[in-house]
Structure formats: C-alpha cells, structure tokens
mmCIF file of C-alpha atoms in Angstrom:
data_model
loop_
_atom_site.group_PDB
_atom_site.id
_atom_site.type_symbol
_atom_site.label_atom_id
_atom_site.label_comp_id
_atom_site.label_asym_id
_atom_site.label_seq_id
_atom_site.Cartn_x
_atom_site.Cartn_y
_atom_site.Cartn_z
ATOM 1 C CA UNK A 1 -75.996 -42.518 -83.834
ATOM 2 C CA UNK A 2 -74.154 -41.606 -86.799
ATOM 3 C CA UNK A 3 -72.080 -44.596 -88.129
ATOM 4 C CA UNK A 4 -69.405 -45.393 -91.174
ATOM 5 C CA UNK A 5 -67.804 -48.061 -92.603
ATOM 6 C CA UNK A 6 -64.821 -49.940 -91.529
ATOM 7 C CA UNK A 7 -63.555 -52.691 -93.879
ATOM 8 C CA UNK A 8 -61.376 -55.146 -91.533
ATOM 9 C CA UNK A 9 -58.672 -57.291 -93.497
ATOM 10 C CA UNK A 10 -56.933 -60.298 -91.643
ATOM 11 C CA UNK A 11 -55.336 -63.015 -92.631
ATOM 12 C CA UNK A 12 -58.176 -65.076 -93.514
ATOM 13 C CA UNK A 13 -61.055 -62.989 -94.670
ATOM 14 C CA UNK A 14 -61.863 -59.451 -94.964
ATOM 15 C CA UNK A 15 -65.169 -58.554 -93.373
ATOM 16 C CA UNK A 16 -67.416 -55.027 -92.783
ATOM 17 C CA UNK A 17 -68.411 -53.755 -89.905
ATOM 18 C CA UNK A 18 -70.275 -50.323 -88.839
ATOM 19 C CA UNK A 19 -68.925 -48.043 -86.462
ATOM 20 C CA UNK A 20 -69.777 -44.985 -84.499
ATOM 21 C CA UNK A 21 -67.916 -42.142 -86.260
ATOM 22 C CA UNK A 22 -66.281 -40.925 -82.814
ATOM 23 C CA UNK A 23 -65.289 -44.064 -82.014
ATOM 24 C CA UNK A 24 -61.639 -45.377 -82.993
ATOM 25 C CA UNK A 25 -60.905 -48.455 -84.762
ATOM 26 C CA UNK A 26 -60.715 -51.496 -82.882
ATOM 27 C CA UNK A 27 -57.974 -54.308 -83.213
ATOM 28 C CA UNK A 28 -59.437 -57.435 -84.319
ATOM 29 C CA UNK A 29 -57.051 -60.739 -84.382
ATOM 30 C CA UNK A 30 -56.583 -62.883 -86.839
ATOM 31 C CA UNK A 31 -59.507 -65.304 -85.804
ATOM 32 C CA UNK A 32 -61.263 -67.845 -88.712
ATOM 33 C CA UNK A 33 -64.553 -66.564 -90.074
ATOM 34 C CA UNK A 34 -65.994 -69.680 -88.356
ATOM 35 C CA UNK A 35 -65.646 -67.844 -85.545
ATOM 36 C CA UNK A 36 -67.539 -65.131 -85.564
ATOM 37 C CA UNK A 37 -70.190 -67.007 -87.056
ATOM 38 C CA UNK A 38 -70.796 -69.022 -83.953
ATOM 39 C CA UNK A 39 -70.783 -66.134 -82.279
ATOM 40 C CA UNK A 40 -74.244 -65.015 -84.330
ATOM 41 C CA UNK A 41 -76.001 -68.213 -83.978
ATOM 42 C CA UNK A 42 -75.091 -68.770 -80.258
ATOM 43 C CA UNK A 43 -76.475 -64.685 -79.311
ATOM 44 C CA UNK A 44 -78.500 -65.002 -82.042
ATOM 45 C CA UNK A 45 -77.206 -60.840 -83.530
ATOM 46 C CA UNK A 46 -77.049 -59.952 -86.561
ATOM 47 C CA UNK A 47 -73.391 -60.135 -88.659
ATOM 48 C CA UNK A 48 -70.929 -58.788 -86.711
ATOM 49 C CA UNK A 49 -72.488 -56.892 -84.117
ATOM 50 C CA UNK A 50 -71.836 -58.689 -81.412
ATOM 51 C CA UNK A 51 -68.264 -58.252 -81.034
ATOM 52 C CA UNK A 52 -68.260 -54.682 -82.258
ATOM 53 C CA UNK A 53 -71.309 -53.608 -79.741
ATOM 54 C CA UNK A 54 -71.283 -55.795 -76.863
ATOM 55 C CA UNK A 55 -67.568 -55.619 -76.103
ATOM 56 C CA UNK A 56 -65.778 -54.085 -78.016
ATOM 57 C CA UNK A 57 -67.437 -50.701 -78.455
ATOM 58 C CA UNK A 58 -70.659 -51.167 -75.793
ATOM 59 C CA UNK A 59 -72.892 -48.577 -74.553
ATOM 60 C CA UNK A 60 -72.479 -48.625 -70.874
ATOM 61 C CA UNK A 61 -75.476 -50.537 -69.407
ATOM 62 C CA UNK A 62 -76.692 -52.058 -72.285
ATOM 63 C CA UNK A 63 -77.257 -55.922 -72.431
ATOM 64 C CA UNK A 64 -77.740 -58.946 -74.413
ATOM 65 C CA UNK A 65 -79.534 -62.039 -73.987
ATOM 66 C CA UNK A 66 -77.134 -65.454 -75.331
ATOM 67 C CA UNK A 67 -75.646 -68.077 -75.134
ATOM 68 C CA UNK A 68 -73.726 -67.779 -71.514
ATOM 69 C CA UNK A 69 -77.805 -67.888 -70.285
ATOM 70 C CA UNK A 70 -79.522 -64.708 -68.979
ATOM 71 C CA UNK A 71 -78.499 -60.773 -69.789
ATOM 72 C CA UNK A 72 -75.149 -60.930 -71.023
ATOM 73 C CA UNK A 73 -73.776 -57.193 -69.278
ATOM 74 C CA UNK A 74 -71.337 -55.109 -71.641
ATOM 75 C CA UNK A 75 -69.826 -52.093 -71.082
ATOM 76 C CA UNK A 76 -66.644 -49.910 -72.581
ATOM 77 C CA UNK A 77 -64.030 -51.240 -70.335
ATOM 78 C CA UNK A 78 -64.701 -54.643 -71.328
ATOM 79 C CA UNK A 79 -63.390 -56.364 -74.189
ATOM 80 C CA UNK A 80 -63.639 -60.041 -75.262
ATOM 81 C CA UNK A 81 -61.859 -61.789 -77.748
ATOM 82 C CA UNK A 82 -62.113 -65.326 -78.528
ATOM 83 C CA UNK A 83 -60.442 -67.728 -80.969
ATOM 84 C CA UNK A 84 -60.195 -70.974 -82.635
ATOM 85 C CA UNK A 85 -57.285 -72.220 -81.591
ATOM 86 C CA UNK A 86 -54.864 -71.420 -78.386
ATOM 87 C CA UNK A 87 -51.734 -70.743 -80.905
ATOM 88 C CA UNK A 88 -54.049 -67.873 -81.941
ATOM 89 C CA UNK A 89 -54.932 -66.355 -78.423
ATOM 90 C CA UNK A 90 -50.798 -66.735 -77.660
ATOM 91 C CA UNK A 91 -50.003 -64.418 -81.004
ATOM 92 C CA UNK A 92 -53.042 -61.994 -80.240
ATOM 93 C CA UNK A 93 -51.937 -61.832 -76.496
ATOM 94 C CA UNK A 94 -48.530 -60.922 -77.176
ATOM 95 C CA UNK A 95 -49.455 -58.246 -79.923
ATOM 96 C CA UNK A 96 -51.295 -56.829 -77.329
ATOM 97 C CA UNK A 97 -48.305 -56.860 -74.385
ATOM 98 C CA UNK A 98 -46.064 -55.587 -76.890
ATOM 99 C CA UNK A 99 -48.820 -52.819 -77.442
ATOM 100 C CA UNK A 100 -49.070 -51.793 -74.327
ATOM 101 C CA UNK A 101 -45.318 -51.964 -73.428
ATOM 102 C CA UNK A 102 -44.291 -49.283 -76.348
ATOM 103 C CA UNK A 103 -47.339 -47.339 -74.821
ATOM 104 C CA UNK A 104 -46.184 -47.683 -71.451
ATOM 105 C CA UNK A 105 -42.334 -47.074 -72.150
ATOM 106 C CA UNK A 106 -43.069 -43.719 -74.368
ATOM 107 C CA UNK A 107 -45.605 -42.135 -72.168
ATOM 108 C CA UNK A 108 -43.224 -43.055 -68.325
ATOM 109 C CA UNK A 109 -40.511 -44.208 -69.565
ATOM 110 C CA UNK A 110 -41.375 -48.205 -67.908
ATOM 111 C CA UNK A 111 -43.349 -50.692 -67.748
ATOM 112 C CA UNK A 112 -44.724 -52.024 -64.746
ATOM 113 C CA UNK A 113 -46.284 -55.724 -65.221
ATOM 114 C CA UNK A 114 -47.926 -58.246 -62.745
ATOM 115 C CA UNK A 115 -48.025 -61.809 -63.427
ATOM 116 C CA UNK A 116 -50.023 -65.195 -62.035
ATOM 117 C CA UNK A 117 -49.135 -68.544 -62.617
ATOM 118 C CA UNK A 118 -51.244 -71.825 -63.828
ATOM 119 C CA UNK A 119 -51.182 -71.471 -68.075
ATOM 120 C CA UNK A 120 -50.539 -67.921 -67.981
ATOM 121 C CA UNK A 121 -46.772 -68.509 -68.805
ATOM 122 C CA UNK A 122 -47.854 -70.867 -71.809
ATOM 123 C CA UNK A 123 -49.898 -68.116 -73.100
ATOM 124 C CA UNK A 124 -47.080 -65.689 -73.164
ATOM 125 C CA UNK A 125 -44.597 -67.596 -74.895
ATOM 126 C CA UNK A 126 -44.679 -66.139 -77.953
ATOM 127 C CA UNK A 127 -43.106 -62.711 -76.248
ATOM 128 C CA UNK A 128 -39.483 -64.618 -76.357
ATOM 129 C CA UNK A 129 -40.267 -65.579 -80.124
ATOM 130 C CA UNK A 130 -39.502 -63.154 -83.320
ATOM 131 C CA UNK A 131 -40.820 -60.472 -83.621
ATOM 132 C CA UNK A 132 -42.286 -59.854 -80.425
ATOM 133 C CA UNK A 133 -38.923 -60.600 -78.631
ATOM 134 C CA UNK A 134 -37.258 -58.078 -80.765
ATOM 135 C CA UNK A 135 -39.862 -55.706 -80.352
ATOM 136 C CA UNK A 136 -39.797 -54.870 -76.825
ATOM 137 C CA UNK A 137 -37.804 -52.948 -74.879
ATOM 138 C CA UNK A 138 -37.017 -55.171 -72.042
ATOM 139 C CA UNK A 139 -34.409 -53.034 -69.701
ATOM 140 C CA UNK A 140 -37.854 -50.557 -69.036
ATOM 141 C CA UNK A 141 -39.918 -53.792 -67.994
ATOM 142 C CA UNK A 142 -40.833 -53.835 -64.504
ATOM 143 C CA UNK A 143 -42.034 -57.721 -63.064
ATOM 144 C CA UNK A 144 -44.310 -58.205 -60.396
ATOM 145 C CA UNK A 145 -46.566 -61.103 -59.166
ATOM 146 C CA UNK A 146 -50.011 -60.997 -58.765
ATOM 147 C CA UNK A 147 -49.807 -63.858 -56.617
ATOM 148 C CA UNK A 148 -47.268 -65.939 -54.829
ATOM 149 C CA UNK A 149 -46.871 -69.503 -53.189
ATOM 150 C CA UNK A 150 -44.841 -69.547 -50.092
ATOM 151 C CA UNK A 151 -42.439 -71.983 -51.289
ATOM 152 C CA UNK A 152 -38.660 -71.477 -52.451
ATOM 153 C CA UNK A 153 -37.991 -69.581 -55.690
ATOM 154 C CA UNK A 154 -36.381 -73.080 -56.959
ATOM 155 C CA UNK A 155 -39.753 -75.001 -55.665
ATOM 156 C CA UNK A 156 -41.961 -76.539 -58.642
ATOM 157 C CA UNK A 157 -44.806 -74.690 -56.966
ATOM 158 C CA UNK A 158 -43.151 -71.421 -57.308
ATOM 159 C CA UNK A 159 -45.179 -68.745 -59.733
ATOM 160 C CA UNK A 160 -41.340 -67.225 -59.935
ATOM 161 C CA UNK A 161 -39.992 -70.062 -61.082
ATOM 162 C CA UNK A 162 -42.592 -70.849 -63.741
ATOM 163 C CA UNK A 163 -41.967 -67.058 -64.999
ATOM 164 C CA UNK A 164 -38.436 -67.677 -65.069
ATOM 165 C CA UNK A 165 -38.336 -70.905 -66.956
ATOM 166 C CA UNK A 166 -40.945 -69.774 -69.320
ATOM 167 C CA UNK A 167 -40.182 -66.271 -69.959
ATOM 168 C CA UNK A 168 -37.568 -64.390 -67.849
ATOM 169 C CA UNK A 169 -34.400 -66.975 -68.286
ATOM 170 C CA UNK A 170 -35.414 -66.238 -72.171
ATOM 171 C CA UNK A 171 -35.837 -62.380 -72.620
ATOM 172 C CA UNK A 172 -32.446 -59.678 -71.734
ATOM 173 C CA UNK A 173 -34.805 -58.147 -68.561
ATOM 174 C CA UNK A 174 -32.431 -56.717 -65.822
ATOM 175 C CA UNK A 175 -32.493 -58.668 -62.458
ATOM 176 C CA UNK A 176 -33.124 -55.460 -60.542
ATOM 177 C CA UNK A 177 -36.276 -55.126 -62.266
ATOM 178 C CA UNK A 178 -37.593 -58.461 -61.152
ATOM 179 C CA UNK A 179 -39.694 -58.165 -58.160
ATOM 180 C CA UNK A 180 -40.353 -61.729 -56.507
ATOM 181 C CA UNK A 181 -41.491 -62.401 -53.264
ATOM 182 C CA UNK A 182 -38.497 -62.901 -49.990
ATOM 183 C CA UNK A 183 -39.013 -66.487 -49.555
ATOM 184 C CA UNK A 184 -37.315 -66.488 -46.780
ATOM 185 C CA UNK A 185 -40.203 -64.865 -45.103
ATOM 186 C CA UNK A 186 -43.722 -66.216 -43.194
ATOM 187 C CA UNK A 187 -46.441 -66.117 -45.129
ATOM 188 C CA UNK A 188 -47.809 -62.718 -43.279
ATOM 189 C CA UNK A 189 -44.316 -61.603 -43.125
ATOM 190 C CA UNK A 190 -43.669 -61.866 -47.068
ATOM 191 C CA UNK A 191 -46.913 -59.964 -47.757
ATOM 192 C CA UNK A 192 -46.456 -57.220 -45.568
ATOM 193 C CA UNK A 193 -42.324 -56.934 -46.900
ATOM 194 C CA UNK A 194 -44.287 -56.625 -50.413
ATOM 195 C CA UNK A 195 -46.662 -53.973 -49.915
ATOM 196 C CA UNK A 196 -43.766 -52.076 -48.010
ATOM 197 C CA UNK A 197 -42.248 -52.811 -51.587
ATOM 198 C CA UNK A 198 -44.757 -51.527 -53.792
ATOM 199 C CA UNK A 199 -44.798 -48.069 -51.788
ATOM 200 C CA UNK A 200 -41.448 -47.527 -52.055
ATOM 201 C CA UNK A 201 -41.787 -47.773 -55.869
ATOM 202 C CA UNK A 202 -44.079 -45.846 -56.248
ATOM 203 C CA UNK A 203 -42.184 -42.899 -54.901
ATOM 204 C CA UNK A 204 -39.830 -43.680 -57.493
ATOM 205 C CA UNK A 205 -42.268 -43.789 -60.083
ATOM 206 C CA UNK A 206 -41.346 -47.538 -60.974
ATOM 207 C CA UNK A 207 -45.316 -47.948 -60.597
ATOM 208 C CA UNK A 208 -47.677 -45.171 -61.365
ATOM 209 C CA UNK A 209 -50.603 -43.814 -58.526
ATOM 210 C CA UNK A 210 -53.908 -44.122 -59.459
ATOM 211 C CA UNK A 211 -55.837 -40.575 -59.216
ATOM 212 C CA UNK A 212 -58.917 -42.344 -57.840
ATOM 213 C CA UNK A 213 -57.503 -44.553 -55.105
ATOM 214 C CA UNK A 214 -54.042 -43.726 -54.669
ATOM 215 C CA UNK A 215 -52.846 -47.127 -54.804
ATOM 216 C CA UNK A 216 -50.318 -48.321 -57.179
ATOM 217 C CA UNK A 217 -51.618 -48.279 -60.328
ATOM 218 C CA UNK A 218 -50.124 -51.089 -62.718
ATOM 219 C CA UNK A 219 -49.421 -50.528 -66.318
ATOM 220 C CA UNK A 220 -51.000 -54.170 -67.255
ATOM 221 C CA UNK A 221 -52.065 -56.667 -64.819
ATOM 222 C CA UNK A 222 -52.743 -60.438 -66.145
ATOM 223 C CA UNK A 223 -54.947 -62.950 -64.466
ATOM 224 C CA UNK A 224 -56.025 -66.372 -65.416
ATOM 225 C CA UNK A 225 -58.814 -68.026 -63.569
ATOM 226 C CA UNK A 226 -59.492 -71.247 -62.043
ATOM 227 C CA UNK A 227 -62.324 -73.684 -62.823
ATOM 228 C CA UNK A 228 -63.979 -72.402 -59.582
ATOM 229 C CA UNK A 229 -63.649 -68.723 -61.105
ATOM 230 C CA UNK A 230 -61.298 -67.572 -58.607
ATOM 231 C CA UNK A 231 -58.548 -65.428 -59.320
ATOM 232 C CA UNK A 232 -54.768 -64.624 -58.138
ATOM 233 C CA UNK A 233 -54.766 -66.519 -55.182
ATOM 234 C CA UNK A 234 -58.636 -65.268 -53.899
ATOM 235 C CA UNK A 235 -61.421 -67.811 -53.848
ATOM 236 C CA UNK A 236 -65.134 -68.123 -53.384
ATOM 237 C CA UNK A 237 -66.170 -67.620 -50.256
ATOM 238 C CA UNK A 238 -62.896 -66.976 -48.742
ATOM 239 C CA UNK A 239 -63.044 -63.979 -45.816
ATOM 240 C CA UNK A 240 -59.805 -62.357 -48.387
ATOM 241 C CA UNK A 241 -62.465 -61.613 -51.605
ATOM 242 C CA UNK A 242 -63.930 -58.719 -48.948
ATOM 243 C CA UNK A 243 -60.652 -57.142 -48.071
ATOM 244 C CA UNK A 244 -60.319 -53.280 -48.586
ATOM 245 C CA UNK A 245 -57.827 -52.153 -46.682
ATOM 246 C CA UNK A 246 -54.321 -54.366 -47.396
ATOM 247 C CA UNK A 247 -52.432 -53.957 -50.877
ATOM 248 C CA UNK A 248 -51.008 -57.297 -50.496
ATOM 249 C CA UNK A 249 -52.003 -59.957 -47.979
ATOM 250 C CA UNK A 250 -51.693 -63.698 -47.283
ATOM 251 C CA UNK A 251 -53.459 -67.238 -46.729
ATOM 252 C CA UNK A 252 -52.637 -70.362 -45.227
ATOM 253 C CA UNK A 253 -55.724 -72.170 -45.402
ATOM 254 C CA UNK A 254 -56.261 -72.001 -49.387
ATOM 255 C CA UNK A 255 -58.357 -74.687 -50.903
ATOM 256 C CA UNK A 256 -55.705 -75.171 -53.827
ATOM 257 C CA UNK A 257 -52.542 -76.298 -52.485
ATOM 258 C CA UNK A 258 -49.697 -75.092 -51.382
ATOM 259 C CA UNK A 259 -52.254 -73.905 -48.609
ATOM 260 C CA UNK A 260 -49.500 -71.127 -47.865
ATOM 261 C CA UNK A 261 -49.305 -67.888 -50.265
ATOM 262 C CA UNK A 262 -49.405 -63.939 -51.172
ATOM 263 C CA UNK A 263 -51.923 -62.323 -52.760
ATOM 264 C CA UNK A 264 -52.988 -59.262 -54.157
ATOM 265 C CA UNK A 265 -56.244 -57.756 -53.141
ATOM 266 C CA UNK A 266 -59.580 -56.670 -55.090
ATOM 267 C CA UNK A 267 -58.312 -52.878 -54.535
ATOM 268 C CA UNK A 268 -54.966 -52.987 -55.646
ATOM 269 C CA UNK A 269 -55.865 -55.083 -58.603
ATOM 270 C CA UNK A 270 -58.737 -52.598 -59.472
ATOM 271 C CA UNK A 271 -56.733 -50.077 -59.852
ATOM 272 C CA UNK A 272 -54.636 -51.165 -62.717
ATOM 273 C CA UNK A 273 -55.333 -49.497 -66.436
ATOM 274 C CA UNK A 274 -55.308 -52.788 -68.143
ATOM 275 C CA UNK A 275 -55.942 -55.973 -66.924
ATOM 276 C CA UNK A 276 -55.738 -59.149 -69.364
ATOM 277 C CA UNK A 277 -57.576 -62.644 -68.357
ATOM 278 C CA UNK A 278 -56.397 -65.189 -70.264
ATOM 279 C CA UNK A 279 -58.477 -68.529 -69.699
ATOM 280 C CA UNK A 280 -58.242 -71.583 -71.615
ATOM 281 C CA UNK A 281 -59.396 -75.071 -71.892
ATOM 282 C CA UNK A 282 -62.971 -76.288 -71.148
ATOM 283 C CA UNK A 283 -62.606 -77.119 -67.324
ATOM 284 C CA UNK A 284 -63.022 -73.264 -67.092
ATOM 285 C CA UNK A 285 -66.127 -73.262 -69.363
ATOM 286 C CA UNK A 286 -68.902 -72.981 -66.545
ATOM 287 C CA UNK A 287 -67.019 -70.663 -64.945
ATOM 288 C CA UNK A 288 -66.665 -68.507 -67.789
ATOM 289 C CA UNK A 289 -70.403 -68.661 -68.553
ATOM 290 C CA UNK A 290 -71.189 -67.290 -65.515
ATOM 291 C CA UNK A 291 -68.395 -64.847 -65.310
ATOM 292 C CA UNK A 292 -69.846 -63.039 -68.396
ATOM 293 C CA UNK A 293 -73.838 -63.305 -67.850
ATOM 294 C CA UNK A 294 -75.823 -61.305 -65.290
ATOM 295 C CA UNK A 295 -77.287 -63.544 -62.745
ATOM 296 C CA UNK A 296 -76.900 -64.302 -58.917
ATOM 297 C CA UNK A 297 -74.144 -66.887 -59.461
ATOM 298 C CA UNK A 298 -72.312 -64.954 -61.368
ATOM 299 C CA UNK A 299 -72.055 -62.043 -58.647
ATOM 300 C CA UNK A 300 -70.381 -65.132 -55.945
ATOM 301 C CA UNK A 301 -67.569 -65.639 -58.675
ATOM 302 C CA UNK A 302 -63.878 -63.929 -57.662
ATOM 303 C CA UNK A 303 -63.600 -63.322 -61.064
ATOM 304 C CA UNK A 304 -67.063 -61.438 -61.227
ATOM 305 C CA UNK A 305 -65.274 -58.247 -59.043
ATOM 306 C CA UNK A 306 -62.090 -57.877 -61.508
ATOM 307 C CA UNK A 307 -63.352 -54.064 -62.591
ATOM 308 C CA UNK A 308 -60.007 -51.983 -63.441
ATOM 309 C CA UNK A 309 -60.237 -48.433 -63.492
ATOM 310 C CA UNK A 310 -58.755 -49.001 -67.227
ATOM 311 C CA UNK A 311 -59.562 -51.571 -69.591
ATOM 312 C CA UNK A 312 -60.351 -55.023 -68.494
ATOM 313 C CA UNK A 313 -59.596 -57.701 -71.729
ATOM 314 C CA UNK A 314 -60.904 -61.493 -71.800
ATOM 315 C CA UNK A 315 -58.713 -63.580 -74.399
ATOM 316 C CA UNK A 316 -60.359 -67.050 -74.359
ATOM 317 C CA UNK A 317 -60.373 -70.158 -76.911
ATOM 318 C CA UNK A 318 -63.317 -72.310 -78.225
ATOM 319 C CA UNK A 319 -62.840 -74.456 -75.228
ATOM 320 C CA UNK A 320 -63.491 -72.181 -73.007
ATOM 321 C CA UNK A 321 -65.894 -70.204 -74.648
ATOM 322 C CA UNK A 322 -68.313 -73.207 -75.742
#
C-alpha cells in the first residue's frame, strides 16, 4: 500500500511517521519520546510503527508478537494510547471527551454519556478545569451509569456520589439530564426501573438506536477495570458475563463489596460508538497484559468481550502498561 508522510509536532518532540494515503490523520498526545521508545524495544518494531499499525491504524486480523506475551491482536476499532505520567492520560482523556461531545452535540443535538466509578472520576477531572470546562456544552450532556451500587445516593459507596463530588457539583449540567439509579428500589427492582428508563429515551432520542441491535446506542461509554479484569460491575466467572437478553440487570452476590448493585450488560455496552477504558496503576498490570494478547486467559477476562460496534480506546499509564 501506497503511503506518505506525516510529520507529528507535540509538545516535546516532533517525530515522522508513514501513513496509508486513505487513511486520516491520527491524534497523538503529548506523550515523552521515552515513550514510544519503550514501546520499540518491548515489541521489538521498528520506529514508530507500532502505535501507527497495531492500533491505531491496524489491518483487521493482523498480529504482533511483544511484550504482553503471545500474538498481540489489533484491529481498526481498537486504539491504545499510553503515557508517562497519569496527569498526561487526564489531559489526553479529556481532549478526547470534549472531542466527542462537539461531535455528538452537532451531529443530534446531545450527548449521551455512561460513567463507572473506582479512578474513573480522577481521570476526568480535568473536564471542570480551563479550557475543557469552557469548551463543552454542558446543557446537551446526557449522564448515565454504567454501573451502580445499591446504596443511597449520599452513601460513600455510591458511583453517583463520586460523579457528583468529582465532576457534576463542578460543571453547569442540568439536573434533568442526570440519570442515577432510584435508590429507593431492590436491587432487581432498580435495574428493571432503569432499562424501562433507557427505552423511554430512546423514543425521545435522548439516546440514539443502534442499526445492528436496536439497543440504545451510547454516544461514549467509559469503563475502568479491576485488577481481576472485570468491568462495570461483571466479573470472571460470574453467570451475568453470559447474559444476552437484559439491558440492565443486577447482583447481590458480587465478589467486590457492596455485594448489592446494577449493571449494564455485554449487549448494551457493545453497542455504544465509543467506548473509553481508562486503567491506571500497576495492580491492573497483569490484567492488562492479558487483556491485550491473544491467549486462553485472556478470552476468561470481562474485559476481553468489551467489542463496541464503534471505536473501543485504551488510555493507560506506565504503570499499567509495564
């Protein structure tokens, strides 16, 4: 194939790299040469290729042996970005929400986003800094959650009120707009009053339909991952990884406590046209490794079945990467 030259300047160093001449150019953060240099000895590829042909423009199918052990799978809906330092992964992240919001808001006129909890917050809290904060139009967001404990909104457990004192308390986002769980609900009540939720909105276009599925089909989905390489509130080996036919359903027996909480499923996170994980630290190492090699392990990992009908994203640091 037929390439040309693209000449990438960031704020530390200006490299080259080659592209297909179809393709479109890519957005590469502000990450330290040192970076990407690691990234050649560990696969052992040659300059830059790496990020430009495993992830960021792959061939579907094609594979790499490297560091994360056996044949590393890429293909064009996956992206991976990793960087030196966390305060780097928070600005790239929120360049990237802010993206996808002006995308989002022009094209539907909303935004519909789905959060988790753990460090995700943390990660976003550049979005209530300048210039993101000023950059977004918040009355068109639309909040969600991934995942919910089955606590009260006030609860130190609560995914709500980790959003809220991290983000929501910060930005000018409407209340209306803000979609928690009814606390006041079971556990099996709350996720069947959610789903009933989700289908009224998308009558009123609040959420876009996926084409393929017909399930709701969020704008931008973000997930972190556990240690264990579960994800939202689904967990190896747990009977809720298989389920196909709920949107939104619950468990009381979870092996991270609260035991008690609403999740969404495998299908209705699937059928989002951008999902973000954002993992950090190195207790999530192993679990990354696996995520992103081809091997039988890999395949029992939660985290392993994230496939979006969009774009799926990785934003990691060193620690987790290494």
């Amino acid at each position: 194939m037929a390439t040309s030259p693209l000449s990438v300047t960031t704020s530390l160093h200006t490299f080259s790299l080659s592209l297909p001449k179809q393709s479109k150019p890519f957005l590469v953060s502000p990450q330290s040469q040192v970076a990407y240099k690691r990234f050649d000895r560990s696969f052992g590829l040659r300059n830059d290729s790496f990020i430009h042909q495993d992830f960021q423009r792959s061939n579907v199918g094609s594979t790499r042996a490297g560091r994360f052990g056996g044949a590393l799978t890429a293909t064009p809906k996956k992206k991976v970005e990793v960087f030196d330092a966390e305060e780097d992964l928070a600005t790239s992240l929120a360049n990237y929400v802010v993206d996808l919001s002006a995308k989002f808001v022009k094209q539907r006129g909303a935004f519909s986003i789905a959060l988790s909890g753990g460090s995700l917050i943390q990660s976003l809290r550049k979005l209530v800094e300048p210039p993101f904060i000023d950059s977004i139009e918040w009355s068109k967001w639309h909040i969600f959650w991934v995942d919910e404990r089955v606590v009260p909104k006030d609860h130190v457990d609560s995914n709500y009120k980790l959003a809220f004192d991290g983000l929501l308390s910060k930005v000018p986002i409407l209340l209306s707009n803000v979609y928690p769980i009814n606390d006041a609900l079971s556990a099996e009540r709350a996720a069947e009053d959610y789903e009933t939720r989700l289908k009224s909105l998308i009558y009123t276009k609040v959420i876009d339909t996926s084409p393929v599925s017909g399930l709701p089909k969020f704008d931008l989905i973000l997930l972190g991952m556990g240690p264990d390489g579960h994800v939202a509130s689904l967990f190896p080996g747990h009977p809720l990884v298989k389920e196909q036919q709920k949107w939104v359903t619950y468990i009381k027996d979870s092996p991270k406590p609260p035991p008690q909480r609403i999740t969404f499923t495998f299908p209705l996170i699937n059928a989002a046209n951008n999902i973000a994980l954002v993992v950090s630290g190195s207790a999530q190492a192993n679990a990354v490794r696996d995520a992103l090699r081809k091997s039988q392990i890999s395949e029992t990992l939660p985290v392993k079945m994230v496939s979006p009908e969009g774009e799926l994203k990785w934003f990691l640091d060193n620690d987790a990467a290494f």
